[in-house]
Each structure stands twice: as C-alpha cells, then as structure tokens.
C-alpha cells in the first residue's frame, strides 16, 4: 500500500460514517489518499474530517470556485489519472446509476470515467436490502461488473438505521483487505469472476432435546477461508454455515443453519444455479431419530439414542449437477486414507476432493493451518505442504480455476 495513490469516493449513504476510518487505515499503511465526496455524501460526513484524515483538500465539484486565481482547471481529469485504485464506499443506488450510465457531473463520477483502464475500481454498494435487490440497482451493478469493476456486495446484519438485514457496508479493515488483494492481482483476471460459488462450512448440530445436541469439532475456518478467497477473485459467494464463531467475510451472502437437514434445504435451493459447489462443512452423518422439545430427565441408568442417517449434501449435488457445474468435496480422516478419498470422489460424482488427515495441532478441525492433498477426477493429484487455511484455500481455488474452463466449454 505504501506510496500507492488511492481515491476514496464517498456518496450519500448512511454507511459513510465508516469511511473516514478507512481513510485513516490507508494513511497508516503509507498510501496517498484523496477523497471525492458527493453532495449527498457531504450530508453524512464532514469535508473537514475527511480533509484532516487524508491530509488533502476534499474533491467535490468539477467546476472551479468563483475565485479562479488559484484553481487547477484540469483537476477533473488529473485526479483520475493520478490514481492507482479507486474505492467507492459507500456507493448509493443513485451513484451506481450515474456510474453505470456514464454521467459525470461531480468529481466522484468524473474520476470514474477518467481513471486509467487497468486500475482497479472497488465498489461497495450499501443501502436498504430491498433497494439493493431492486431490478434497477441489480442492472446497474451488473453493468459495472461487466465493465470490470469489483463489486463487493453488502453484508447482512444490523444496519446503521437500526434495522436488520442485507445492506451493510463491510468494516474498514475488510475494505482494506479487498483493496490490497485487488492491487496485487490487477493484471490477472480469474475465471471465477462473476461465477456463483456456494460453500458449506462449519459443523451441524443434531438436536437430542431442547438443551443438548450431537456435533463435531469443526470451526468453519476452512470454509470461511474459501469464501474469502473466492470473493477476492470476483466470484459471487454464498456461504451456508453451521454454528461458528467467525465474522462474515466482506461481500458474501451468509446463510446460517443449524442441522444437516437445514443445511441440505438451504444448499438445494442453489443446486440449479451455482457454478461451483464446495462442501467444506463437517455435516453430521447421523441425527437422533427422535428429539424432544424440553429437557430430558436423567432418571434411567442407561440411555439409548437411536440415530438415523442424515442426507449426504455433496453426494446429492453430485447426482444432480449438470456438466457445466463443478462439485468439490472434502475428506477428513484420522489416518492415511487417500484410497478412501479417491473412492468418495467417484461414488459422489465429484470433480475434485481435498483430503486431509486430522491432526489436533496442524490440520483439520479448529486450527488455522491445513495439509491438503487435492485429487481431481482425472487422477491428477497435488500434495500441498502445511499451509495457513487462507493459503490452502488459494491453492484449492487455483485447482478449480484449471478445471472450470474444461467444464464450461
Ligand atoms: C437519512 C438518509 C439515509 C440514506 N441512506 C442511503 C443509503 O444507505 N444508501 C443509498 O443508496 N441511499 C441512501 N439515501 C439516499 C441518498 O442519499 C440519495 O439517493 C442521494 O441522492 C444520493 O446522492 P449521491 O449518490 O450523489 O451521494 C439516504 C438518504 C437519507 C435522507
């Protein structure tokens, strides 16, 4: 980030209150920051705050001030030319429409037009969920994405308005991570861009009674790392997760579920439309045949819980998937079981399987690292070393990127 020239565009959304903090983070990393503030944006965050945190005058109108003695008459062009990247956070519905239409009546929209074509533009739409899903907003977003802008979808959660739902702008740290990644990979485009990637993560809980359940040690970290990596490569990511203690990565649609049956139902609704389905969740194989609403009493010396089989989500997808779709599974064993993973790949009609051996210190559940062996349908095998889950996710996506074009010919 050091020495990079970043324009931060701010339009008139309530999430603008977060952006001065993002400017501060950029400055701390050594970036040169100039802020382009719309008229609407100035209603939510003050020009003085932004000038103070950026250390630069704030850019608003393209027209010179009345006193033209010290005016730069080319700044409406030179600002866009100066930038290494342009981050628009928040981007209102109104600003999205202006950018998609190519209008340029203020500094923010003019910078967008004058930015050099190989420079990344990151757009963080933030608005009420209904507004975001409206056909007009979605059409404008699609236009901008087709132009090569990185659109980072809003998150679900508590909104600044006090309501709850889709529309929240990611936190400044997440915006910074997305920008760093975009700057690193500006010249490379991923085949995952615009693809719908559905990932399951975490454990499931199978209810015994109102206060007890059967589960496993899965933390969800591998699935969340995959979601982060996929969104950074431009994919549209839906993350279906069991109960975990992890923050939602920026720009991801997160669906929280509890049981295997709930995860299956959520996953099935994406079976037809997704391009890639990654089953990283540790779905419980069995559930109690009967469960009770209240708390069971401990009267008896012994207790037998009859378990019945849960649906096999990834196998169900494997059965239904079309040729263009890619299915990726995980196989966790406590000892060597490469042959088992290969068999699972065939039996479940997967395209790729990631095999890992559970080791409490280095790989499998809970820890931040993993040791994966990737086995593709054609027998191609890659043994990865001990990696962080983020790096392992990157390698897995590299393998998917190689397989996907053959599927979608
Ligand atoms: C209190 C308030 C909050 C608003 N929040 C948002 C928002 O979060 N997202 C959005 O797209 N528009 C929001 N708007 C509407 C925009 O401010 C309005 O469309 C404005 O014209 C945007 O102009 P700009 O995009 O040029 O900044 C809000 C308006 C008000 C009055």
XYZ file of C-alpha atoms and ligand atoms in Angstrom:
440
model
C 0.000 0.000 0.000
C 2.993 2.268 0.635
C 3.195 5.049 -1.940
C 0.016 3.970 -3.744
C -2.345 6.716 -4.868
C -5.863 5.890 -3.799
C -9.037 7.850 -4.492
C -11.771 7.194 -1.966
C -15.217 8.075 -3.303
C -17.990 8.683 -0.788
C -21.626 9.050 -1.767
C -24.679 9.858 0.301
C -25.372 6.686 2.253
C -25.635 6.268 5.958
C -22.592 3.945 5.926
C -20.411 6.966 5.043
C -19.721 7.313 8.750
C -17.286 4.372 8.430
C -15.231 5.808 5.584
C -13.026 8.315 7.475
C -11.762 5.322 9.459
C -10.903 3.559 6.190
C -9.015 6.686 5.042
C -7.063 6.601 8.303
C -6.146 2.935 7.776
C -4.901 3.744 4.278
C -2.802 6.632 5.537
C -1.325 4.432 8.270
C -0.270 1.967 5.564
C 1.573 4.746 3.757
C -0.915 5.362 0.929
C -1.585 8.793 -0.588
C -5.303 9.377 -0.288
C -7.592 11.855 -1.991
C -11.270 11.899 -1.233
C -14.022 12.554 -3.802
C -17.191 13.433 -1.923
C -20.624 13.792 -3.485
C -23.097 16.428 -2.420
C -25.133 13.657 -0.787
C -22.027 12.270 0.921
C -21.318 15.666 2.491
C -24.636 15.374 4.337
C -23.355 12.313 6.193
C -19.667 13.010 6.770
C -17.915 16.340 7.016
C -15.446 17.671 4.493
C -13.309 18.932 7.365
C -12.982 15.442 8.922
C -12.044 13.948 5.572
C -9.527 16.690 4.765
C -7.982 16.184 8.201
C -7.651 12.394 7.997
C -6.485 12.380 4.370
C -4.211 15.419 4.700
C -5.518 16.693 1.349
C -8.303 19.005 0.203
C -11.516 17.133 -0.495
C -12.663 16.973 -4.127
C -16.304 17.760 -4.724
C -17.330 19.919 -7.662
C -15.719 19.807 -11.094
C -16.348 23.495 -11.518
C -13.776 25.999 -10.286
C -14.605 28.139 -7.305
C -15.791 31.676 -8.054
C -12.327 32.949 -7.274
C -10.291 31.365 -10.091
C -6.874 32.738 -9.121
C -5.562 29.502 -7.532
C -7.668 26.997 -9.383
C -6.390 23.922 -11.179
C -8.514 23.777 -14.333
C -7.541 20.194 -15.151
C -8.209 18.522 -11.806
C -11.385 16.895 -13.136
C -9.117 14.825 -15.391
C -5.845 14.697 -13.485
C -7.350 13.189 -10.342
C -8.474 10.069 -12.225
C -5.115 9.845 -13.970
C -3.268 10.132 -10.648
C -4.923 7.120 -9.048
C -3.645 3.550 -8.705
C -7.054 2.452 -7.451
C -10.495 3.889 -6.821
C -12.603 2.733 -3.883
C -16.215 3.894 -3.704
C -17.542 3.255 -0.225
C -20.412 3.617 0.249
C -21.870 3.591 -3.257
C -25.507 4.668 -3.179
C -28.172 3.450 -5.582
C -28.041 6.918 -7.125
C -24.268 6.880 -7.637
C -24.396 3.335 -9.067
C -26.944 4.555 -11.615
C -24.780 7.540 -12.534
C -21.648 5.427 -12.943
C -23.459 2.770 -14.981
C -24.903 5.437 -17.251
C -21.574 7.230 -17.653
C -22.796 10.535 -16.212
C -20.149 12.832 -14.786
C -21.388 15.911 -13.008
C -19.178 15.811 -9.911
C -15.637 14.758 -9.034
C -16.552 11.229 -7.989
C -18.316 10.332 -11.222
C -15.754 12.188 -13.362
C -12.862 10.294 -11.726
C -14.624 7.082 -12.595
C -14.583 7.984 -16.274
C -11.037 9.324 -16.317
C -9.401 6.505 -14.346
C -6.901 4.523 -16.405
C -8.492 1.276 -17.600
C -6.068 -1.115 -15.877
C -6.620 0.426 -12.448
C -8.935 -1.441 -10.077
C -12.253 0.089 -9.089
C -13.808 -1.370 -5.939
C -17.444 -0.520 -5.398
C -19.160 -1.158 -2.082
C -22.916 -0.701 -2.578
C -24.613 -0.011 0.746
C -28.315 0.540 1.108
C -31.504 -0.962 2.396
C -31.857 -4.622 1.331
C -34.973 -4.011 -0.784
C -33.251 -1.153 -2.592
C -30.214 -3.327 -3.222
C -32.292 -6.151 -4.700
C -34.376 -3.859 -6.903
C -34.061 -4.630 -10.630
C -32.636 -1.170 -11.380
C -29.854 -1.421 -8.816
C -29.043 -5.003 -9.863
C -28.953 -3.985 -13.528
C -26.563 -1.107 -12.785
C -24.369 -3.367 -10.677
C -24.235 -5.900 -13.485
C -23.280 -3.197 -15.978
C -20.455 -2.039 -13.711
C -19.290 -5.613 -13.003
C -19.277 -6.361 -16.720
C -17.067 -3.300 -17.119
C -14.551 -4.949 -14.803
C -15.370 -3.139 -11.557
C -15.014 -5.219 -8.422
C -18.422 -5.153 -6.800
C -18.315 -6.141 -3.152
C -21.833 -6.959 -2.113
C -23.168 -5.611 1.157
C -23.353 -7.879 4.170
C -26.363 -8.952 6.153
C -26.689 -7.815 9.728
C -27.571 -4.845 11.842
C -27.802 -1.681 9.773
C -26.897 1.834 10.888
C -30.576 2.724 10.527
C -31.312 0.296 13.372
C -32.962 -2.230 11.057
C -31.598 -5.710 10.422
C -30.984 -7.282 7.015
C -28.960 -7.079 3.816
C -27.258 -3.782 3.006
C -24.474 -3.227 5.488
C -21.166 -1.925 4.187
C -18.177 -4.072 5.251
C -15.960 -2.758 8.032
C -12.947 -0.556 7.105
C -10.479 -3.430 7.729
C -12.353 -5.651 5.258
C -12.409 -2.853 2.666
C -8.655 -2.523 3.090
C -8.141 -6.289 2.626
C -10.216 -6.252 -0.553
C -8.225 -3.281 -1.888
C -4.874 -4.900 -1.087
C -5.910 -8.034 -2.924
C -7.215 -6.082 -5.919
C -3.957 -4.142 -6.181
C -1.939 -7.365 -6.048
C -3.917 -9.050 -8.767
C -4.771 -6.113 -11.004
C -3.182 -7.615 -14.044
C -4.603 -11.128 -13.587
C -8.282 -11.905 -14.124
C -9.798 -15.008 -12.612
C -12.171 -17.375 -14.383
C -14.144 -17.301 -11.137
C -15.219 -13.706 -11.793
C -18.998 -13.495 -11.811
C -19.401 -17.215 -11.064
C -21.788 -18.318 -8.344
C -19.809 -20.276 -5.761
C -21.739 -21.963 -2.966
C -19.745 -23.125 0.038
C -20.890 -25.038 3.093
C -18.877 -24.562 6.280
C -18.737 -25.439 9.966
C -20.362 -28.213 11.939
C -24.017 -29.113 12.139
C -25.915 -29.658 15.369
C -28.321 -32.555 15.659
C -30.836 -31.982 18.388
C -31.305 -34.547 21.179
C -33.577 -32.349 23.285
C -34.167 -28.684 23.988
C -30.688 -28.204 25.518
C -28.485 -30.975 24.044
C -27.170 -31.869 20.637
C -24.681 -34.079 18.775
C -21.990 -32.196 16.855
C -18.282 -32.196 15.972
C -15.191 -30.006 16.386
C -15.402 -28.195 13.040
C -14.705 -24.454 13.428
C -15.720 -23.408 9.909
C -12.315 -21.790 9.300
C -11.562 -23.676 6.061
C -14.956 -22.887 4.516
C -14.702 -19.228 5.527
C -11.168 -19.012 4.077
C -12.508 -20.430 0.807
C -15.347 -17.912 0.794
C -12.891 -15.045 1.342
C -10.565 -16.269 -1.392
C -13.422 -16.796 -3.873
C -14.890 -13.342 -3.324
C -11.455 -11.804 -3.780
C -11.301 -13.497 -7.194
C -14.559 -11.852 -8.164
C -16.954 -14.737 -7.510
C -20.432 -14.245 -6.090
C -20.226 -16.311 -2.940
C -22.967 -17.823 -0.837
C -21.743 -19.321 2.409
C -24.057 -21.742 4.169
C -22.708 -22.216 7.629
C -23.465 -24.190 10.747
C -22.936 -22.571 14.170
C -19.452 -20.982 14.218
C -17.767 -18.028 15.918
C -16.425 -16.359 12.793
C -17.054 -12.936 11.264
C -18.671 -12.879 7.847
C -16.103 -12.086 5.148
C -16.798 -8.917 3.143
C -19.159 -9.163 0.235
C -20.545 -12.611 0.996
C -24.106 -13.785 1.308
C -24.186 -15.799 4.534
C -26.929 -18.237 5.442
C -26.879 -19.561 8.994
C -28.262 -23.022 9.650
C -28.110 -25.485 12.498
C -28.865 -29.063 11.471
C -27.802 -31.151 8.473
C -31.401 -31.121 7.253
C -31.447 -27.297 7.341
C -28.090 -27.122 5.568
C -29.356 -29.535 2.930
C -32.512 -27.486 2.341
C -30.501 -24.245 2.042
C -27.940 -25.846 -0.281
C -30.568 -27.407 -2.527
C -32.001 -24.030 -3.413
C -28.663 -23.257 -5.166
C -28.125 -26.629 -6.882
C -29.534 -25.483 -10.228
C -27.891 -22.052 -10.462
C -24.463 -22.422 -8.893
C -21.334 -22.869 -10.999
C -19.268 -24.400 -8.214
C -20.399 -26.175 -5.062
C -17.807 -26.704 -2.339
C -18.814 -28.934 0.559
C -16.417 -27.872 3.317
C -18.893 -28.340 6.170
C -18.479 -31.233 8.586
C -22.063 -32.390 8.249
C -23.122 -34.832 10.958
C -23.631 -38.257 9.370
C -26.445 -39.167 11.756
C -29.137 -37.462 13.820
C -31.275 -38.715 16.688
C -34.349 -40.488 15.342
C -36.415 -38.682 17.973
C -35.747 -35.353 19.590
C -37.553 -33.710 22.473
C -38.524 -30.100 22.985
C -37.950 -29.892 26.712
C -35.006 -31.173 28.775
C -34.871 -34.953 29.139
C -34.663 -36.148 32.746
C -31.744 -38.291 33.946
C -33.879 -40.948 35.666
C -32.544 -44.042 33.897
C -29.050 -45.534 34.496
C -28.625 -46.119 30.778
C -29.939 -44.385 27.773
C -30.022 -45.399 24.143
C -30.307 -42.818 21.411
C -31.236 -44.274 18.062
C -29.514 -42.450 15.247
C -30.680 -42.260 11.663
C -28.706 -41.245 8.634
C -28.589 -37.607 7.547
C -28.766 -36.541 3.902
C -25.411 -36.529 2.094
C -25.442 -32.972 0.711
C -22.433 -33.107 -1.603
C -23.476 -36.532 -2.957
C -26.936 -35.138 -3.670
C -25.394 -32.250 -5.598
C -23.083 -34.696 -7.416
C -26.123 -36.696 -8.503
C -27.998 -33.686 -9.845
C -25.259 -31.482 -11.262
C -25.084 -30.516 -14.915
C -21.932 -30.834 -16.999
C -21.041 -27.122 -16.567
C -21.142 -27.384 -12.759
C -18.226 -28.344 -10.577
C -18.513 -30.280 -7.307
C -15.728 -30.117 -4.723
C -15.708 -32.198 -1.566
C -13.529 -32.700 1.479
C -12.479 -35.997 3.048
C -11.135 -35.872 6.585
C -9.542 -38.976 8.038
C -7.712 -39.662 11.275
C -5.157 -41.798 9.442
C -3.982 -42.374 5.892
C -6.995 -42.740 3.656
C -6.102 -41.492 0.208
C -7.797 -44.530 -1.353
C -10.950 -43.733 0.592
C -10.895 -40.133 -0.688
C -10.446 -41.367 -4.273
C -13.411 -43.700 -3.867
C -15.522 -40.896 -2.389
C -14.659 -38.742 -5.407
C -16.046 -41.411 -7.741
C -19.028 -42.514 -5.609
C -20.268 -38.954 -5.082
C -19.566 -37.831 -8.648
C -17.207 -35.044 -7.559
C -14.719 -33.206 -9.767
C -12.209 -32.536 -7.027
C -11.669 -33.730 -3.488
C -9.458 -32.273 -0.774
C -8.150 -34.986 1.513
C -6.750 -34.099 4.938
C -5.639 -36.040 7.943
C -6.900 -34.765 11.261
C -4.099 -33.541 13.483
C -5.052 -31.506 16.508
C -2.029 -29.193 16.083
C -1.730 -28.700 12.324
C -4.636 -29.805 10.206
C -8.324 -30.484 10.151
C -10.691 -29.002 12.707
C -10.205 -25.781 14.702
C -6.574 -24.926 13.814
C -5.571 -22.142 11.388
C -3.478 -24.402 9.155
C -4.170 -27.397 6.976
C -2.340 -30.065 4.997
C -4.409 -30.923 1.925
C -3.970 -33.401 -0.870
C -6.059 -32.368 -3.874
C -7.271 -35.172 -6.123
C -9.007 -34.330 -9.400
C -11.391 -36.584 -11.282
C -8.806 -37.299 -13.974
C -6.458 -38.630 -11.272
C -4.309 -35.507 -11.127
C -3.054 -35.191 -7.552
C -1.356 -32.288 -5.770
C 0.122 -32.776 -2.308
C 0.171 -29.400 -0.595
C 2.525 -28.684 2.303
C 1.418 -27.323 5.676
C -0.251 -24.005 4.812
C -2.456 -21.453 6.507
C -6.092 -22.112 5.684
C -6.120 -18.884 3.623
C -3.191 -20.116 1.520
C -4.662 -23.620 1.243
C -7.920 -22.030 0.061
C -5.965 -20.137 -2.593
C -4.376 -23.383 -3.843
C -7.729 -25.129 -3.939
C -9.187 -22.268 -5.981
C -6.173 -22.395 -8.318
C -7.041 -26.055 -8.973
C -10.711 -25.150 -9.522
C -9.672 -22.398 -11.949
C -7.836 -25.018 -14.011
C -10.815 -27.405 -14.067
C -13.626 -24.910 -14.661
C -12.915 -23.846 -18.255
C -12.998 -27.501 -19.417
C -16.417 -27.901 -17.808
C -17.895 -24.720 -19.206
C -16.752 -25.131 -22.825
C -31.036 9.506 6.129
C -30.774 9.026 4.744
C -30.036 7.876 4.567
C -29.787 7.385 3.291
N -29.073 6.240 3.152
C -28.851 5.745 1.921
C -28.117 4.552 1.764
O -27.670 3.926 2.731
N -27.926 4.089 0.511
C -28.415 4.729 -0.591
O -28.229 4.223 -1.700
N -29.091 5.897 -0.462
C -29.322 6.411 0.752
N -30.008 7.592 0.886
C -30.461 8.292 -0.320
C -29.325 9.113 -0.961
O -28.745 9.975 -0.017
C -29.866 9.889 -2.165
O -30.277 8.983 -3.160
C -28.849 10.870 -2.719
O -29.416 11.481 -3.856
C -27.561 10.155 -3.111
O -26.744 11.040 -3.818
P -25.244 10.650 -4.175
O -25.224 9.245 -4.631
O -24.859 11.611 -5.247
O -24.445 10.867 -2.931
C -30.259 8.092 2.145
C -30.958 9.275 2.343
C -31.224 9.744 3.611
C -32.001 11.006 3.773
